[in-house]
Amino acid sequence: MSSRRYARGWGALSLAVGAVLAATAAPSPAGPDAVAGADRGVPAASAPDSAPPAVVSVDGCAGGGELCAGLRHTVPLHASGGSGPVPVLTGTPFTLDPRTSGPVELTLRTGGALADVTVTDRRGRRIAGTVGTDRTRWTSTAPLPAGGRYAARLLVERTGTEGSRRALARLDFRTAGVPAGDRLTVSFGPGDGGTYGVGRPVTAELSHPVPADDLRARRTVERALDVRAEPHVEGSWHWVGPTTLHYRPRGYWPARATVRVHSGLDGTRITGGLYGGPSRPLAFTTGARIEAVTDVAAHRMRVYRDGRLLRTLPVTTGKAGYRTRGGTKVVLGKEPVVRMRGDSIGIDRGSDDFYDLKVRWATRVTWSGEYLHAAPWSLDAQGSEDVSHGCTGMSTEDAAWLFRTVREGDLVRVVNGHGEPMPPFGNGFGDWNLDWSEWLRGSAFGPGPSRPAADPGPAAGGLDPAL
């Protein structure tokens, strides 16, 4: 059969392009008859020359649940001529309804199968998506941002009496522009381009709150905040509050890793009239794994680099009434000299416990004022007794060495003590005090199978991670 006759045999292949919207409907550009044809379907065994037009529906609220109602644009695709081995059919470009939300789903509604689907943006970047096991459905990893232009290329395969035949369907479409109004943007931490310890979580501060009861909006945001590490790690976001998320791996970051963070929210509808705006990406590296472990009962701190013991330091920790918090903390910063006063932690002036000191080589681990620092006034107690007001004190020489050895993000653990546990949030980075199952419960996707794959590609716009 000649390719020209073969192209005619496919007829006017129609691509029914729809956006499933929240309780809305809109007329189809090609009229209701084409959609009705799509719903009837065609057996896969029909011969290519006699097969009625194939139809592909596109839903824009895939997995959206009860808030979604069907809406399809049906775009006729006509043979564009040529003498190649595979007939090519094209359709008239169109724009998706501006109320579209959710990932885009392409579903073949008539006989045949999707042999391949490629969707690209205006810059030629591939949109991430997967083809279902029945080979009739392709779903984008995430919603497509507003104001974008996309090209879909679908290789449709049919099997008939003369064997398997294929046709290439081409369709260009747009997503509606973003309406005027505020934009949700994201500020990532830590600082871009720096080197940090393996305990430093990624933070995301949102410009607008996303309440806990709006699960769909939280999932949209979380899906679009992409974190990739080299080497790869399993990790997850955790909602600390309506405007704050933290991301950490299941274990600590690998030593000497590269971490890249990107927001794909630009142009993505979050909720109501709120859309995502542009945000600055982040990249940082991790250094060696430095861990300082204070054994309160032994009055000793052991400092490790990549698992190798560097030094053991005699220390003193918090006395009764001022016990040093237990658990895992993260270095927040370092100050060569810091003034410490008792009234900053609620000790009245005139009290026997009041103090006002300039302290050297102070390594901070909580926002409330817990440090690892030089305490030359307590040398007699270091290694044998707890006499501080919650900080970990040591000799000036040891404090200076520790100050030079650690960096922001390094780990500080306190074990075998009597203090309250370090809280996971609000007083530094206590994120590691939650076990993995507890951490996952803070994700909008929860710990179940509905969670996105670990280390996904950029979600809003869904760029294929292979590119």
Coordinates of C-alpha atoms in Angstrom, one line a residue, residues 22-463:
A22 CA -13.7 22.1 38.7
A23 CA -17.5 21.7 38.0
T24 CA -17.3 23.5 34.6
A25 CA -17.9 22.7 31.0
A26 CA -17.2 24.3 27.7
P27 CA -18.1 23.7 24.0
S28 CA -15.8 21.7 21.8
P29 CA -14.3 23.5 18.9
A30 CA -15.1 20.7 16.5
G31 CA -18.7 20.2 17.7
P32 CA -20.4 17.5 19.8
D33 CA -20.5 14.9 17.0
A34 CA -16.8 14.3 17.1
V35 CA -16.8 13.8 20.9
A36 CA -19.7 11.3 20.5
G37 CA -17.6 9.4 18.1
A38 CA -14.8 9.2 20.6
D39 CA -17.1 7.7 23.2
R40 CA -18.3 4.9 21.0
G41 CA -14.7 3.5 20.4
V42 CA -13.5 1.1 17.7
P43 CA -12.2 -2.5 18.2
A44 CA -8.5 -2.7 17.9
A45 CA -8.8 -5.4 15.3
S46 CA -10.4 -3.0 12.7
A47 CA -8.4 -2.7 9.5
P48 CA -6.5 0.6 9.1
D49 CA -8.3 1.4 5.7
S50 CA -11.7 1.1 7.2
A51 CA -11.1 2.5 10.7
P52 CA -13.2 5.5 11.7
P53 CA -11.4 8.6 13.0
A54 CA -9.4 8.0 16.2
V55 CA -9.9 10.3 19.1
V56 CA -7.6 11.3 21.9
S57 CA -9.0 13.2 24.9
V58 CA -7.0 15.4 27.0
D59 CA -8.0 16.0 30.6
G60 CA -6.5 18.9 32.6
C61 CA -7.4 17.7 36.1
A62 CA -6.0 14.2 36.2
G63 CA -6.4 12.6 39.6
G64 CA -8.4 15.7 40.7
G65 CA -11.2 13.7 42.4
E66 CA -14.7 15.0 42.9
L67 CA -13.9 18.6 42.0
C68 CA -13.3 17.7 38.4
A69 CA -15.9 17.4 35.6
G70 CA -15.2 16.4 32.0
L71 CA -14.5 19.0 29.3
R72 CA -13.0 18.1 25.9
H73 CA -11.9 20.1 22.9
T74 CA -12.1 18.0 19.7
V75 CA -9.6 19.0 17.1
P76 CA -9.8 17.3 13.7
L77 CA -6.4 16.1 12.4
H78 CA -5.9 15.9 8.7
A79 CA -3.3 14.2 6.5
S80 CA -0.6 16.7 5.6
G81 CA 0.6 14.9 2.5
G82 CA 4.1 13.7 1.8
S83 CA 5.4 10.3 0.8
G84 CA 7.2 9.1 4.0
P85 CA 6.7 5.7 5.4
V86 CA 4.5 7.0 8.3
P87 CA 1.5 9.3 7.5
V88 CA 1.5 12.6 9.3
L89 CA -1.7 14.2 10.5
T90 CA -1.9 17.7 11.9
G91 CA -4.6 19.8 13.7
T92 CA -5.5 23.4 14.3
P93 CA -3.7 24.9 17.3
F94 CA -5.9 25.8 20.3
T95 CA -5.8 27.1 23.8
L96 CA -6.8 25.2 26.9
D97 CA -9.5 26.7 29.1
P98 CA -8.0 29.1 31.6
R99 CA -9.7 27.2 34.5
T100 CA -7.7 24.1 33.7
S101 CA -5.9 22.6 36.7
G102 CA -4.0 19.4 37.5
P103 CA -1.7 17.3 35.3
V104 CA -2.6 16.8 31.6
E105 CA -3.8 13.4 30.5
L106 CA -4.0 12.2 26.9
T107 CA -6.3 9.2 26.5
L108 CA -6.8 7.3 23.2
R109 CA -10.6 6.9 23.0
T110 CA -10.8 4.7 19.8
G111 CA -9.1 1.5 18.7
G112 CA -5.4 1.3 18.7
A113 CA -2.6 2.1 21.1
L114 CA -0.1 4.9 21.8
A115 CA 3.2 3.6 20.6
D116 CA 4.9 6.8 21.7
V117 CA 4.0 10.2 23.1
T118 CA 6.3 13.3 23.2
V119 CA 5.2 16.7 24.5
T120 CA 7.6 19.6 24.4
D121 CA 7.5 23.2 25.5
R122 CA 8.4 26.2 23.3
R123 CA 12.1 25.8 24.1
G124 CA 12.0 22.2 22.9
R125 CA 12.3 20.8 26.4
R126 CA 10.5 17.5 27.0
I127 CA 7.5 17.5 29.4
A128 CA 7.8 14.6 31.8
G129 CA 5.0 12.0 31.7
T130 CA 4.2 8.3 31.7
V131 CA 2.2 6.0 29.4
G132 CA -0.2 3.7 31.2
T133 CA 0.2 -0.1 31.0
D134 CA -2.7 -0.3 28.6
R135 CA -0.9 2.0 26.2
T136 CA -4.0 4.2 25.8
R137 CA -3.2 7.0 28.2
W138 CA -0.3 9.4 28.8
T139 CA -0.2 11.6 31.9
S140 CA 2.1 14.5 32.6
T141 CA 4.1 14.5 35.8
A142 CA 2.5 17.8 36.9
P143 CA 0.3 20.6 35.7
L144 CA 1.4 22.7 32.8
P145 CA 2.1 26.4 33.7
A146 CA -0.2 29.1 32.3
G147 CA 0.9 31.1 29.3
G148 CA 2.9 28.2 27.8
R149 CA 3.1 26.8 24.3
Y150 CA 3.3 23.0 23.8
A151 CA 3.7 20.6 21.0
A152 CA 2.3 17.0 21.3
R153 CA 3.5 14.3 19.0
L154 CA 1.6 11.0 19.3
L155 CA 2.5 7.8 17.4
V156 CA -0.8 5.9 17.1
E157 CA -0.7 2.3 16.2
R158 CA -3.5 0.1 14.9
T159 CA -3.5 -3.6 14.0
G160 CA -5.7 -4.8 11.2
T161 CA -5.9 -7.5 8.5
E162 CA -2.8 -6.2 6.8
G163 CA -0.8 -6.0 10.0
S164 CA 0.3 -3.1 12.2
R165 CA 0.1 0.4 10.9
R166 CA 1.2 3.7 12.4
A167 CA 0.4 7.3 12.0
L168 CA 2.0 10.4 13.6
A169 CA -0.5 12.9 15.0
R170 CA 0.9 16.4 15.6
L171 CA -0.9 19.0 17.7
D172 CA 0.2 22.4 19.0
F173 CA -1.7 24.0 21.9
R174 CA -1.3 26.7 24.5
T175 CA -2.3 27.2 28.1
A176 CA -4.1 30.4 28.9
G177 CA -2.2 33.3 30.3
V178 CA -2.0 34.1 34.0
P179 CA -4.6 36.6 35.0
A180 CA -3.6 39.7 36.9
G181 CA -3.0 39.4 40.6
D182 CA -0.6 38.3 43.3
R183 CA 1.9 35.5 42.7
L184 CA 3.2 32.8 45.0
T185 CA 6.9 32.8 45.0
V186 CA 9.5 30.8 47.0
S187 CA 12.7 31.7 48.8
F188 CA 15.0 28.7 49.3
G189 CA 17.7 28.2 51.9
P190 CA 20.5 27.8 52.7
G191 CA 22.5 30.4 50.7
D192 CA 23.1 29.8 47.0
G193 CA 26.6 28.5 46.0
G194 CA 27.9 27.7 49.5
T195 CA 29.2 24.6 51.1
Y196 CA 27.3 23.3 54.2
G197 CA 27.3 20.3 56.6
V198 CA 25.4 17.2 55.8
G199 CA 22.6 18.0 58.3
R200 CA 21.4 21.3 56.7
P201 CA 17.9 20.8 55.5
V202 CA 16.6 22.7 52.5
T203 CA 14.0 25.4 53.5
A204 CA 11.3 26.9 51.4
E205 CA 9.5 30.1 52.5
L206 CA 6.3 30.9 50.5
S207 CA 5.2 34.4 49.9
H208 CA 1.5 33.4 50.5
P209 CA 0.1 30.9 53.0
V210 CA -1.2 27.6 51.9
P211 CA -3.5 26.3 54.6
A212 CA -3.4 22.7 55.8
D213 CA -7.0 22.0 54.9
D214 CA -6.3 22.8 51.2
L215 CA -4.6 19.5 50.4
R216 CA -4.8 19.9 46.7
A217 CA -3.1 23.3 46.7
R218 CA -0.4 21.9 49.1
R219 CA 0.2 19.0 46.7
T220 CA 0.5 21.4 43.8
V221 CA 3.1 23.4 45.6
E222 CA 5.0 20.4 46.9
R223 CA 5.1 18.6 43.6
A224 CA 6.6 21.7 41.9
L225 CA 9.4 22.2 44.4
D226 CA 12.1 20.0 42.9
V227 CA 15.2 18.8 44.9
R228 CA 17.9 16.7 43.2
A229 CA 21.1 15.5 44.8
E230 CA 24.2 14.0 43.3
P231 CA 24.6 11.3 44.4
H232 CA 20.9 10.5 44.6
V233 CA 19.1 10.3 47.9
E234 CA 15.6 9.5 49.0
G235 CA 14.0 12.6 50.5
S236 CA 10.7 14.5 51.1
W237 CA 9.2 17.8 51.9
H238 CA 7.6 18.4 55.3
W239 CA 5.1 21.3 55.9
V240 CA 6.3 23.1 59.0
G241 CA 3.5 25.7 58.6
P242 CA 1.3 27.5 56.0
T243 CA 4.3 29.4 54.6
T244 CA 7.3 27.1 55.4
L245 CA 8.5 23.7 54.2
H246 CA 11.6 21.8 55.0
Y247 CA 13.2 19.1 52.8
R248 CA 15.6 16.4 54.1
P249 CA 16.8 13.1 53.0
R250 CA 15.9 9.9 54.8
G251 CA 19.4 9.9 56.2
Y252 CA 21.8 12.8 56.1
W253 CA 23.0 14.2 52.9
P254 CA 26.0 12.4 51.4
A255 CA 29.4 14.0 52.1
R256 CA 30.6 16.1 49.2
A257 CA 27.3 16.0 47.4
T258 CA 25.7 18.6 45.1
V259 CA 22.2 19.7 45.8
R260 CA 20.0 21.6 43.3
V261 CA 16.6 23.1 44.2
H262 CA 14.2 24.5 41.6
S263 CA 10.6 25.8 41.7
G264 CA 8.4 24.9 38.8
L265 CA 5.5 27.0 40.2
D266 CA 5.8 29.9 37.7
G267 CA 2.4 30.1 35.9
T268 CA 0.9 27.2 37.8
R269 CA -2.6 27.7 39.4
I270 CA -2.3 27.1 43.1
T271 CA -5.9 27.8 44.3
G272 CA -8.6 30.2 43.3
G273 CA -7.0 33.2 41.5
L274 CA -3.5 32.5 43.0
Y275 CA -0.8 31.5 40.6
G276 CA 2.8 30.7 41.1
G277 CA 5.5 33.3 40.1
P278 CA 9.2 33.0 39.3
S279 CA 11.6 32.0 42.1
R280 CA 15.3 32.0 42.2
P281 CA 16.8 28.4 42.1
L282 CA 19.4 27.2 44.6
A283 CA 22.5 25.1 44.4
F284 CA 24.9 24.1 47.1
T285 CA 27.4 21.5 48.1
T286 CA 28.1 19.5 51.2
G287 CA 31.4 19.1 52.8
A288 CA 32.8 16.2 54.8
R289 CA 30.5 14.6 57.4
I290 CA 31.4 16.4 60.6
E291 CA 29.6 15.1 63.7
A292 CA 30.2 16.3 67.3
V293 CA 28.7 13.9 69.9
T294 CA 28.4 15.0 73.5
D295 CA 28.0 12.3 76.0
V296 CA 26.6 14.1 79.0
A297 CA 27.1 11.3 81.4
A298 CA 30.8 11.0 80.5
H299 CA 31.3 14.8 80.2
R300 CA 33.1 14.2 76.9
M301 CA 32.6 15.4 73.3
R302 CA 33.9 13.3 70.5
V303 CA 34.3 14.9 67.1
Y304 CA 34.3 12.8 63.9
R305 CA 35.0 13.5 60.3
D306 CA 33.6 10.9 57.8
G307 CA 33.4 8.5 60.7
R308 CA 36.9 8.9 61.9
L309 CA 37.5 10.2 65.4
L310 CA 39.4 13.5 65.3
R311 CA 39.5 14.6 69.0
T312 CA 37.9 14.0 72.3
L313 CA 37.2 17.1 74.4
P314 CA 36.4 17.4 78.1
V315 CA 33.2 19.5 78.4
T316 CA 30.6 20.7 80.9
T317 CA 26.9 20.9 80.0
G318 CA 23.7 22.3 81.7
K319 CA 23.3 21.9 85.4
A320 CA 20.0 21.1 87.1
G321 CA 17.3 23.5 86.1
Y322 CA 19.2 24.4 82.9
R323 CA 19.8 21.0 81.3
T324 CA 21.2 20.9 77.8
R325 CA 18.6 19.7 75.2
G326 CA 19.1 16.1 74.0
G327 CA 18.9 14.8 70.5
T328 CA 20.3 16.0 67.2
K329 CA 21.0 19.7 66.4
V330 CA 22.6 21.4 63.4
V331 CA 25.2 24.2 63.5
L332 CA 23.4 27.4 62.7
G333 CA 26.4 29.7 62.6
K334 CA 29.6 30.8 64.4
E335 CA 30.5 34.0 66.2
P336 CA 34.1 34.7 67.3
V337 CA 32.8 36.8 70.2
V338 CA 29.3 36.9 71.6
R339 CA 27.8 38.7 74.6
M340 CA 25.8 36.3 76.8
R341 CA 23.4 37.6 79.5
G342 CA 21.3 35.7 82.0
D343 CA 18.2 37.8 81.3
S344 CA 18.1 36.6 77.7
I345 CA 16.9 33.2 79.1
G346 CA 14.8 34.6 81.9
I347 CA 17.3 34.9 84.8
D348 CA 16.7 38.1 86.8
R349 CA 19.5 40.5 87.4
G350 CA 20.7 40.2 91.0
S351 CA 20.1 36.5 91.0
D352 CA 23.0 34.2 92.0
D353 CA 22.6 32.6 88.5
F354 CA 22.7 35.9 86.6
Y355 CA 25.7 36.3 84.2
D356 CA 26.9 38.9 81.7
L357 CA 29.9 37.7 79.8
K358 CA 31.8 38.1 76.5
V359 CA 32.3 34.6 75.2
R360 CA 34.8 33.5 72.6
W361 CA 34.6 30.9 69.8
A362 CA 30.9 30.4 70.0
T363 CA 29.2 27.8 67.8
R364 CA 25.5 28.3 67.8
V365 CA 23.0 25.3 67.7
T366 CA 19.7 26.9 68.7
W367 CA 18.0 30.3 68.1
S368 CA 17.3 30.5 71.8
G369 CA 21.0 30.8 72.6
E370 CA 22.5 27.4 73.1
Y371 CA 26.2 27.4 72.0
L372 CA 29.3 25.3 72.1
H373 CA 31.9 27.8 73.4
A374 CA 35.0 28.6 75.4
A375 CA 34.4 28.6 79.1
P376 CA 37.8 29.2 80.9
W377 CA 35.9 29.9 84.2
S378 CA 34.7 26.3 84.4
L379 CA 38.0 24.4 83.6
D380 CA 37.9 22.6 86.9
A381 CA 34.4 21.2 86.1
Q382 CA 35.1 20.2 82.5
G383 CA 35.2 16.5 82.1
S384 CA 33.6 15.9 85.6
E385 CA 30.6 18.1 86.4
D386 CA 27.7 19.9 84.8
V387 CA 27.8 23.6 85.7
S388 CA 26.6 25.6 82.7
H389 CA 23.2 27.3 82.0
G390 CA 22.6 25.0 79.0
C391 CA 25.5 25.6 76.7
T392 CA 28.4 23.2 76.2
G393 CA 31.5 24.7 77.7
M394 CA 35.1 23.7 77.0
S395 CA 38.6 25.1 77.2
T396 CA 39.5 28.1 75.0
E397 CA 41.9 26.0 72.9
D398 CA 39.4 23.3 72.3
A399 CA 36.6 25.8 71.5
A400 CA 38.9 27.5 69.0
W401 CA 39.7 24.2 67.3
L402 CA 36.0 23.2 67.1
F403 CA 35.2 26.6 65.7
R404 CA 37.7 26.1 62.9
T405 CA 36.6 22.5 62.3
V406 CA 32.8 22.9 61.9
R407 CA 30.6 24.8 59.5
E408 CA 26.9 25.6 59.2
G409 CA 24.9 22.5 58.8
D410 CA 27.3 20.1 60.6
L411 CA 25.7 17.8 63.2
V412 CA 25.8 18.1 66.9
R413 CA 24.3 15.3 69.0
V414 CA 23.7 15.2 72.7
V415 CA 23.3 11.8 74.3
N416 CA 22.9 10.2 77.8
G417 CA 21.6 13.5 79.3
H418 CA 18.7 14.7 81.3
G419 CA 17.4 17.6 79.3
E420 CA 14.3 18.0 77.3
P421 CA 14.5 16.7 73.7
M422 CA 15.4 19.1 70.9
P423 CA 12.1 20.1 69.1
P424 CA 12.1 19.4 65.4
F425 CA 11.1 23.0 64.5
G426 CA 11.1 26.5 65.9
N427 CA 14.4 26.6 67.7
G428 CA 16.9 25.7 65.0
F429 CA 17.0 22.6 62.8
G430 CA 15.9 19.7 64.9
D431 CA 14.4 18.0 61.8
W432 CA 16.5 14.9 62.3
N433 CA 14.7 14.1 65.6
L434 CA 11.7 12.9 63.6
D435 CA 12.0 9.4 62.3
W436 CA 11.3 8.8 58.6
S437 CA 7.7 7.7 59.0
E438 CA 7.0 10.8 61.2
W439 CA 8.7 13.0 58.6
L440 CA 6.6 11.7 55.8
R441 CA 3.4 12.4 57.7
G442 CA 4.3 16.1 57.2
S443 CA 4.1 15.8 53.4
A444 CA 0.9 16.7 51.6
F445 CA 1.2 13.3 49.9
G446 CA 1.6 11.4 53.2
P447 CA 3.5 8.1 53.5
G448 CA 1.4 6.1 51.1
P449 CA 1.7 5.1 47.4
S450 CA 0.3 8.4 46.2
R451 CA 3.6 10.1 47.0
P452 CA 5.6 11.4 44.0
A453 CA 8.6 9.3 43.0
A454 CA 11.7 10.1 44.9
D455 CA 13.9 12.8 43.3
P456 CA 11.3 13.7 40.6
G457 CA 12.0 16.0 37.7
P458 CA 10.7 19.6 37.7
A459 CA 7.0 19.3 38.2
A460 CA 5.3 22.5 37.0
G461 CA 6.0 22.4 33.4
G462 CA 7.1 18.8 34.2
L463 CA 10.4 18.9 32.4

